[in-house]
Coordinates of C-alpha atoms and ligand atoms in Angstrom, one line a residue:
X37 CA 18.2 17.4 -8.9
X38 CA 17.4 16.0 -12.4
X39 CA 15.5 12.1 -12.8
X40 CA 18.6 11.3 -14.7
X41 CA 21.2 12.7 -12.2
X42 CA 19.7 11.0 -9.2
X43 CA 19.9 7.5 -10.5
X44 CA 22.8 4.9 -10.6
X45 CA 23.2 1.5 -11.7
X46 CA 20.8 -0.1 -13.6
X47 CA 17.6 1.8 -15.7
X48 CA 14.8 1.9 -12.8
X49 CA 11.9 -0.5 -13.3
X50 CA 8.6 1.5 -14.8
X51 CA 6.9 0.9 -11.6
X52 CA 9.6 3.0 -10.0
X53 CA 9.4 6.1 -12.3
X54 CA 5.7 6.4 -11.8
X55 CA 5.8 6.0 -8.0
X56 CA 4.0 8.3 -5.5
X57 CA 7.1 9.0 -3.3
X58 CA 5.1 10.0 -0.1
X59 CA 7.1 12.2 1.1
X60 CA 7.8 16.4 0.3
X61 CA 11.1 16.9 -0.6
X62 CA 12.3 18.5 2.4
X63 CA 10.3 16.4 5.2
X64 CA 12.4 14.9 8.1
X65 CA 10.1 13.3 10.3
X66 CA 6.8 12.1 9.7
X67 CA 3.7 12.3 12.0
X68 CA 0.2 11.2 11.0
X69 CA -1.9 13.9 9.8
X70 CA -4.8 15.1 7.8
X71 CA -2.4 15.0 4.8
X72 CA -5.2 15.3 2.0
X73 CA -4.4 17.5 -1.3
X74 CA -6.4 17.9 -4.8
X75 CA -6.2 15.0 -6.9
X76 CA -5.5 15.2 -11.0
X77 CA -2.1 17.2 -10.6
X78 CA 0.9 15.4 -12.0
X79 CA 3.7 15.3 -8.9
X80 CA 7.4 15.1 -10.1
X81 CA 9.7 13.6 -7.8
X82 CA 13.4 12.3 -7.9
X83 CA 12.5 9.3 -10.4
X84 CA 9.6 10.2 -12.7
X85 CA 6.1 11.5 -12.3
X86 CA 2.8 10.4 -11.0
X87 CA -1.1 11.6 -10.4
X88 CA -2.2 12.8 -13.4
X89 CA -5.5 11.0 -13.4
X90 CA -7.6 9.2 -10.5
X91 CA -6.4 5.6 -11.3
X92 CA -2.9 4.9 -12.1
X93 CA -3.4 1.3 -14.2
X94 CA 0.0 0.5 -14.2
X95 CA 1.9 0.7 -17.2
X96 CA 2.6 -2.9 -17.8
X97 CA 2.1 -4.7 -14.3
X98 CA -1.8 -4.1 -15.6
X99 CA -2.5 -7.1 -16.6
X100 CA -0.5 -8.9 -13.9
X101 CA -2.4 -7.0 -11.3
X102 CA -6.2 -7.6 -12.6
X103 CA -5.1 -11.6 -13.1
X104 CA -3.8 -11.2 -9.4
X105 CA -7.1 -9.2 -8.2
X106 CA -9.7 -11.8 -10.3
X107 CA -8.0 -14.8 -8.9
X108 CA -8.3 -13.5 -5.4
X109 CA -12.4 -12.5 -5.9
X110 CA -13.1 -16.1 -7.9
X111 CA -11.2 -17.8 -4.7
X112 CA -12.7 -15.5 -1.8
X113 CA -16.4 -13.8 -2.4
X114 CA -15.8 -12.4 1.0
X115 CA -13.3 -9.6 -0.2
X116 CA -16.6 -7.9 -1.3
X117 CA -18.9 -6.8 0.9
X118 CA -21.8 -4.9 0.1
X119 CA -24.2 -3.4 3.5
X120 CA -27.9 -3.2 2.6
X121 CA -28.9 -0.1 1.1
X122 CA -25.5 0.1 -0.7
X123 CA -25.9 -1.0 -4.0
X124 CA -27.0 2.1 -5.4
X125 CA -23.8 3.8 -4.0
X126 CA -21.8 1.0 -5.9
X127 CA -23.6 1.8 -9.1
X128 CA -23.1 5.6 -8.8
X129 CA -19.5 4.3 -8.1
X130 CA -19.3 2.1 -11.0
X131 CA -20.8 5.1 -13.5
X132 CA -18.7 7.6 -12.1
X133 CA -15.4 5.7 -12.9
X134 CA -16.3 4.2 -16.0
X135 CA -16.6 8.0 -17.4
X136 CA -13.4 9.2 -15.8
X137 CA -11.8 5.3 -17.3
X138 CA -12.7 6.3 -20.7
X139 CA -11.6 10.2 -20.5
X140 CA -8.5 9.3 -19.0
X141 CA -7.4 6.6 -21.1
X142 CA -9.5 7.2 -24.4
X143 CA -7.0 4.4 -26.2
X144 CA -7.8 1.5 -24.3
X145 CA -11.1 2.7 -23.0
X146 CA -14.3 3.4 -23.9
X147 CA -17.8 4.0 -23.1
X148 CA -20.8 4.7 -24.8
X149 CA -24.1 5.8 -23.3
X150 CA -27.6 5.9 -24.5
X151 CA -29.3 6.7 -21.3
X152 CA -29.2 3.9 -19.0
X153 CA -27.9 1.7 -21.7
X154 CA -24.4 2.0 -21.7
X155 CA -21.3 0.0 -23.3
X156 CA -18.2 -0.5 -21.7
X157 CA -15.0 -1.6 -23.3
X158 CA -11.5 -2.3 -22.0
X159 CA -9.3 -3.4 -25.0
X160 CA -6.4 -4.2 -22.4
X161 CA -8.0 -7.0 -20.8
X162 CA -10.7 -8.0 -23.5
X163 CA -14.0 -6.6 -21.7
X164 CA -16.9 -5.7 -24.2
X165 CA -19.8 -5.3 -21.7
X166 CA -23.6 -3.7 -22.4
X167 CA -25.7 -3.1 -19.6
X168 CA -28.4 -1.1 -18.2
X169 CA -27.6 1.2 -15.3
X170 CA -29.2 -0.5 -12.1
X171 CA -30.2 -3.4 -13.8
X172 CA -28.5 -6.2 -11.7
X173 CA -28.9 -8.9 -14.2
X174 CA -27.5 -7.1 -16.9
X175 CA -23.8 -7.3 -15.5
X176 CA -22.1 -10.8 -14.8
X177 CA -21.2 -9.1 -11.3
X178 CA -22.7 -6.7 -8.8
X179 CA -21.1 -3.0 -9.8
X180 CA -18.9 -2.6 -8.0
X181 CA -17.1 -6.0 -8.4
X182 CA -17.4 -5.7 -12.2
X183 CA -15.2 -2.3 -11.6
X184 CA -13.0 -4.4 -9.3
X185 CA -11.9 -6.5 -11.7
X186 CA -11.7 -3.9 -14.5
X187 CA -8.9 -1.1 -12.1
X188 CA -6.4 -2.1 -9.5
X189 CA -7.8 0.1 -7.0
X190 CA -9.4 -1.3 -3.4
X191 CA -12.9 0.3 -3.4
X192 CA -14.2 1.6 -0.2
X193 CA -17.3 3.3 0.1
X194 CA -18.5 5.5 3.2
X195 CA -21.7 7.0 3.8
X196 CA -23.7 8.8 6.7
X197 CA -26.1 6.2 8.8
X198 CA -27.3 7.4 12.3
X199 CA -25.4 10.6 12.4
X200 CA -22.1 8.7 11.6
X201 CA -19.8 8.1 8.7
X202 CA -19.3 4.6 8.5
X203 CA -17.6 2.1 6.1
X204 CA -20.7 0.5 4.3
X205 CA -19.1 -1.6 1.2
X206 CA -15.6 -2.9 0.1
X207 CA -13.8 -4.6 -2.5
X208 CA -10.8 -5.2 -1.1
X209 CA -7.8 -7.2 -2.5
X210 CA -4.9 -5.8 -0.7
X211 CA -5.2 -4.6 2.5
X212 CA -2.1 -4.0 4.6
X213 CA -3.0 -6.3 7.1
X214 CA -6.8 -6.0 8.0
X215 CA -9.7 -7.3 6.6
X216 CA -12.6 -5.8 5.1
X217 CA -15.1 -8.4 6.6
X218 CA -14.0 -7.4 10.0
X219 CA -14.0 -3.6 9.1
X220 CA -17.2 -3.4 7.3
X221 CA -19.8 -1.7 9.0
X222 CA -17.2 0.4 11.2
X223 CA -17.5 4.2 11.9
X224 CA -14.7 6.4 11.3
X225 CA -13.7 5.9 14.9
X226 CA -14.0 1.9 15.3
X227 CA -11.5 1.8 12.1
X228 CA -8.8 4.1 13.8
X229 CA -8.9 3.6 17.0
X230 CA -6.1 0.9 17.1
X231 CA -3.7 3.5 15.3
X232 CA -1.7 5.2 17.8
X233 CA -2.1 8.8 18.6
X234 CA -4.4 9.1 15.7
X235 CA -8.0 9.4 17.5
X236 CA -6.4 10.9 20.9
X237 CA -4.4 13.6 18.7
X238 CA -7.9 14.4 17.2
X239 CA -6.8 14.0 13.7
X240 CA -9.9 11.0 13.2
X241 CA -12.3 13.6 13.6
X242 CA -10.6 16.1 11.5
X243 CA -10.5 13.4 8.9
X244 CA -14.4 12.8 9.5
X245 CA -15.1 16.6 9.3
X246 CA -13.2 16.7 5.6
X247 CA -15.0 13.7 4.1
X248 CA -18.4 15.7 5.0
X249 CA -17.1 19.0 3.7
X250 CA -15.8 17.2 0.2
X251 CA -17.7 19.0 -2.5
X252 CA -19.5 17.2 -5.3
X253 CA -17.3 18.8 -7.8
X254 CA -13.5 18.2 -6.5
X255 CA -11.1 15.1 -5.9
X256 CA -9.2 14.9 -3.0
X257 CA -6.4 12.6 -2.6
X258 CA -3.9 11.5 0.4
X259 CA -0.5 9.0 0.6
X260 CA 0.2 6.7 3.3
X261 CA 3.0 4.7 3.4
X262 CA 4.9 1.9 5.6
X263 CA 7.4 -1.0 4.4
X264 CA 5.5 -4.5 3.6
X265 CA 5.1 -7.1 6.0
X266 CA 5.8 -9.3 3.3
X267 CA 9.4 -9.8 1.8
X268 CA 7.9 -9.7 -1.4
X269 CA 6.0 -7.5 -4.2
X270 CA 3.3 -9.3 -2.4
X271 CA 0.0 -7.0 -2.8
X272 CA -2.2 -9.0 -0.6
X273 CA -1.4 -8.9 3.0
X274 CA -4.0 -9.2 4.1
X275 CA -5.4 -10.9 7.2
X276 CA -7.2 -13.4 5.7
X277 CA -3.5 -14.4 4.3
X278 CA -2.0 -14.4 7.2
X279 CA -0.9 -17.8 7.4
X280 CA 0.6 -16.9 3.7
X281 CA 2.9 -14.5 4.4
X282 CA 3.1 -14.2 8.1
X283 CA 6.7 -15.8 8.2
X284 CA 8.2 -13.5 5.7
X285 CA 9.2 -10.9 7.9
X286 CA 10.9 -13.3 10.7
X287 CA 12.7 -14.9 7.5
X288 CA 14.0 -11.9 5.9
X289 CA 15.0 -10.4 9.2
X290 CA 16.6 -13.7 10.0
X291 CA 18.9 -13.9 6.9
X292 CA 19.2 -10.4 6.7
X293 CA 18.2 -9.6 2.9
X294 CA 16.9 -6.0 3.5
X295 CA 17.3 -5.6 -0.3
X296 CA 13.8 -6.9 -0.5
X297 CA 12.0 -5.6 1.7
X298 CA 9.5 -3.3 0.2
X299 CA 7.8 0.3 0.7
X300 CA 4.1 -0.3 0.5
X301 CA 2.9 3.2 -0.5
X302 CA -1.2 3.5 -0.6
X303 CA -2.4 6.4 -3.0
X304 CA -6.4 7.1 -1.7
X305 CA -8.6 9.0 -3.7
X306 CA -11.4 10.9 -2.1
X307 CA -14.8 11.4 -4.4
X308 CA -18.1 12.5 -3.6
X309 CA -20.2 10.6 -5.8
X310 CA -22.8 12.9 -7.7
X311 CA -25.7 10.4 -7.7
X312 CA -25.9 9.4 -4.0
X313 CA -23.5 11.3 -1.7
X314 CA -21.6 8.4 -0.4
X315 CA -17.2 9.3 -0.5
X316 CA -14.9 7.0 -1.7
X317 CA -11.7 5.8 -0.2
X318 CA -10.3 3.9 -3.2
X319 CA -6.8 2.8 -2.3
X320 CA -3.9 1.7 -4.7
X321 CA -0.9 0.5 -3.8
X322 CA 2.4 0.6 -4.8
X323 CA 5.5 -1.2 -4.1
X324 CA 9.2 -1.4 -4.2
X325 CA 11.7 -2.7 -2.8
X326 CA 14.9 -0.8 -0.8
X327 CA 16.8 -2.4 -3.3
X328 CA 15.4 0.4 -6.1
X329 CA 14.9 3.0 -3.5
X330 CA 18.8 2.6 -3.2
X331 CA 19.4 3.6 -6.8
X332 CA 17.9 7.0 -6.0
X333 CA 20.0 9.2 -3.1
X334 CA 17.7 11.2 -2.5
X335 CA 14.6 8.5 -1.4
X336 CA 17.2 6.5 -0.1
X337 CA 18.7 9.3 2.6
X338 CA 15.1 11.1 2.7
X339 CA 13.4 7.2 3.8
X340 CA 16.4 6.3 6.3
X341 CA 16.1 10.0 8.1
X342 CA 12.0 9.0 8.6
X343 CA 11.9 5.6 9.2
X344 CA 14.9 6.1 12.0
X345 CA 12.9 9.2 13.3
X346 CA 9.7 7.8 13.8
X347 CA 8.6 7.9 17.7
X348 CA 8.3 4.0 19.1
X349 CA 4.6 3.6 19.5
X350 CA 4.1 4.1 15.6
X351 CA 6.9 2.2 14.0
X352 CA 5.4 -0.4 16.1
X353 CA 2.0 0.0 14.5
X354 CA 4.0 0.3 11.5
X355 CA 5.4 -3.2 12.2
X356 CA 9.1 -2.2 11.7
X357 CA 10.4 -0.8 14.8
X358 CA 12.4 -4.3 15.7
X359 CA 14.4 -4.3 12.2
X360 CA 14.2 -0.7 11.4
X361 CA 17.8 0.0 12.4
X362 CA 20.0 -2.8 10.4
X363 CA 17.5 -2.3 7.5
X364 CA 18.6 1.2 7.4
X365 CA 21.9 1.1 7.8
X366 CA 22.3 -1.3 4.4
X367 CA 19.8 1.3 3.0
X368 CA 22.4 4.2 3.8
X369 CA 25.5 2.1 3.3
X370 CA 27.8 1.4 -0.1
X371 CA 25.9 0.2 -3.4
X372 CA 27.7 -2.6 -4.7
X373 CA 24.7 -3.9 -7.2
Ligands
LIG233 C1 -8.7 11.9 5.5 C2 -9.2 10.7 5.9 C3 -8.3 9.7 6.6 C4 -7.2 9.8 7.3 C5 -6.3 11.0 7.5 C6 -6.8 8.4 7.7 C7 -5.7 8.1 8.4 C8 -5.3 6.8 8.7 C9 -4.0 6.4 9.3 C10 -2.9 7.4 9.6 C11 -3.9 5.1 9.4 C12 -2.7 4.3 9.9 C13 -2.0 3.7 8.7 C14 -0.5 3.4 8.8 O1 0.2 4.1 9.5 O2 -0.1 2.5 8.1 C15 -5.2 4.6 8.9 C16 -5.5 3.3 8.8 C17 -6.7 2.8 8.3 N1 -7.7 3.6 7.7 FE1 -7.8 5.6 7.6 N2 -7.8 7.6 7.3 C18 -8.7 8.3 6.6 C19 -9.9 7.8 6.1 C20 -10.3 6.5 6.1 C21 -11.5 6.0 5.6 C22 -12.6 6.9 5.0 C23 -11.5 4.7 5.8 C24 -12.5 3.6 5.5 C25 -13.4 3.7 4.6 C26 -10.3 4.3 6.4 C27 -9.8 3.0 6.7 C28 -8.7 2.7 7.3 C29 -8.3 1.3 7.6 C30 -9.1 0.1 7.3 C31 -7.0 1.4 8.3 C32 -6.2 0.2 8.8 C33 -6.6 0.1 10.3 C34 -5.9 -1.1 10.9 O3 -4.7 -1.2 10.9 O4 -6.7 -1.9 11.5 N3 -9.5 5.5 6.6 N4 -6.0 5.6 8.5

């Protein structure tokens, strides 16, 4: 079916034609699984396109996103959280993007490097920035909050310590409700182990056996998905929020306006950084709200068959199995926008 044919109503908001639907077109019912594919390739779906490059910026919720991420790290330093021994990690981190940045978007980014001397410049948010690679003084932040605020991505860094992969530094903004200060630290297994089946179904360890295959040279990426539990294009859910946004489920449920509630979709990019080994788990996340996904049949009947067919235990995890049914059934039932 054509973009144009599978749309009604109203034009579809940019964010919508550049979302990472994350579901195959002719999937039923989702389990969890080790759903990792090469990163770089462009993805049609029923609206648009998405994944030609590592890091989607965002057309033009950009700016509106980086004003959102700053204002969370200026209120909260605790968002980043850097183990010892990480720092070089988060440098090879910071380099590695920068390069990918300026390649992938060459008109709004660019870098220049003279060995360790490099310049940076982002002409979308204003940043002109020398430094010298692993000079900490030379950058107003450590690296890999001054990336933070440059991308939209979460940045989560894993590396091997005692015979374990373990989450050793974060940035993270918008979490879909946990927090990296509790997480930090955590092996593969401490992180999963309250998702159900996951561990026991020995999908955790399959997942810890591809992060230490990942070759130096390719980019792996992976979608997750589940709707908000926020009734609002609200990106940080996280726990440290809580008492923000922990009443906008009850609420929406309450007065019934399943219009807005939202598909949180996570896009994580796997990257084995050349420099020091560590893996990334950078994680961007999309939204919108069943109200769009009901302007295109074929997400809207593809996302009621899943969400209605999930087993118990993880549309509980999920956070949805209470509502799931009346939301649904507006999903499925006549437009009249
Ligand atoms: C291929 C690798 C991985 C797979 C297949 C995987 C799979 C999953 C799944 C299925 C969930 C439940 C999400 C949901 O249903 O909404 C989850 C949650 C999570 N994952 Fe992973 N994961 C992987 C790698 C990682 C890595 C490397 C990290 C950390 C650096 C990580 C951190 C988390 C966190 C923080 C959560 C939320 C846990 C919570 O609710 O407390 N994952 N993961």
């Amino acid at each position: 079916m054509s973009s144009a044919a599978a749309v009604e109503g109203r034009p579809l908001a940019g964010h919508t034609t550049r979302l990472p639907w994350p579901f195959p077109d002719d999937l039923d019912s989702f389990r969890y699984s080790v759903n990792v594919e090469p990163a770089r390739v462009p993805r049609p779906t029923a609206a648009g396109e998405w994944g030609a490059h590592i890091v989607d910026l965002g057309g033009e919720e950009y700016g509106a996103m980086m004003a959102e991420r700053r204002r969370i790290l200026d209120a909260d330093p605790h968002r980043v959280r850097i183990l010892p021994g990480m720092l070089p990690a988060c440098w090879d981190l910071l380099l590695y993007y920068l390069r990918d940045l300026a390649i992938s978007f060459p008109h709004i980014m660019e870098l220049s490097e003279d060995g360790d001397h490099l310049h940076w410049r982002n002409h979308a948010l204003g940043t002109d920035q020398s430094f010298v690679l692993g000079d900490a003084a030379s950058l107003p932040y450590d690296p890999m909050t001054f990336l933070g605020r440059e991308i939209p991505d979460d940045l989560l860094l894993v590396k091997e310590r005692d015979g374990r992969l373990c989450f050793d530094a974060g940035l993270v903004t918008f979490a879909a409700a946990w927090s990296v200060s509790f997480d930090v630290g955590m092996t593969m297994d401490e992180i999963h182990n309250p998702v159900p089946r996951l561990t026991k179904e020995g999908i955790t360890s399959r997942a810890e056996q591809f992060l230490r295959r990942l070759p130096a040279d390719q980019v792996y990426r992976r979608v997750n998905w589940t709707l908000s539990a926020s009734g609002s294009r609200k990106l940080d859910v996280s726990l440290e929020e809580l008492p923000a946004w922990g009443t906008d489920i009850p609420a929406l449920v309450r007065d019934e306006e399943w219009g807005r509630l939202q598909l949180r979709i996570e896009v994580e990019h796997f990257v084995r950084l050349p420099m020091t080994g560590a893996v990334t788990f950078n994680i961007r996340t999309h939204m919108t709200s069943l109200d769009e996904i009901r302007r295109v049949p074929p997400w809207r009947d593809q996302l009621a068959r899943v969400v209605l067919e999930l087993p118990e235990d993880l549309a509980t995890y999920k956070g949805f199995a209470d509502y799931r049914e009346p939301a649904m059934a507006w999903l499925t039932g006549e437009v009249t926008a």
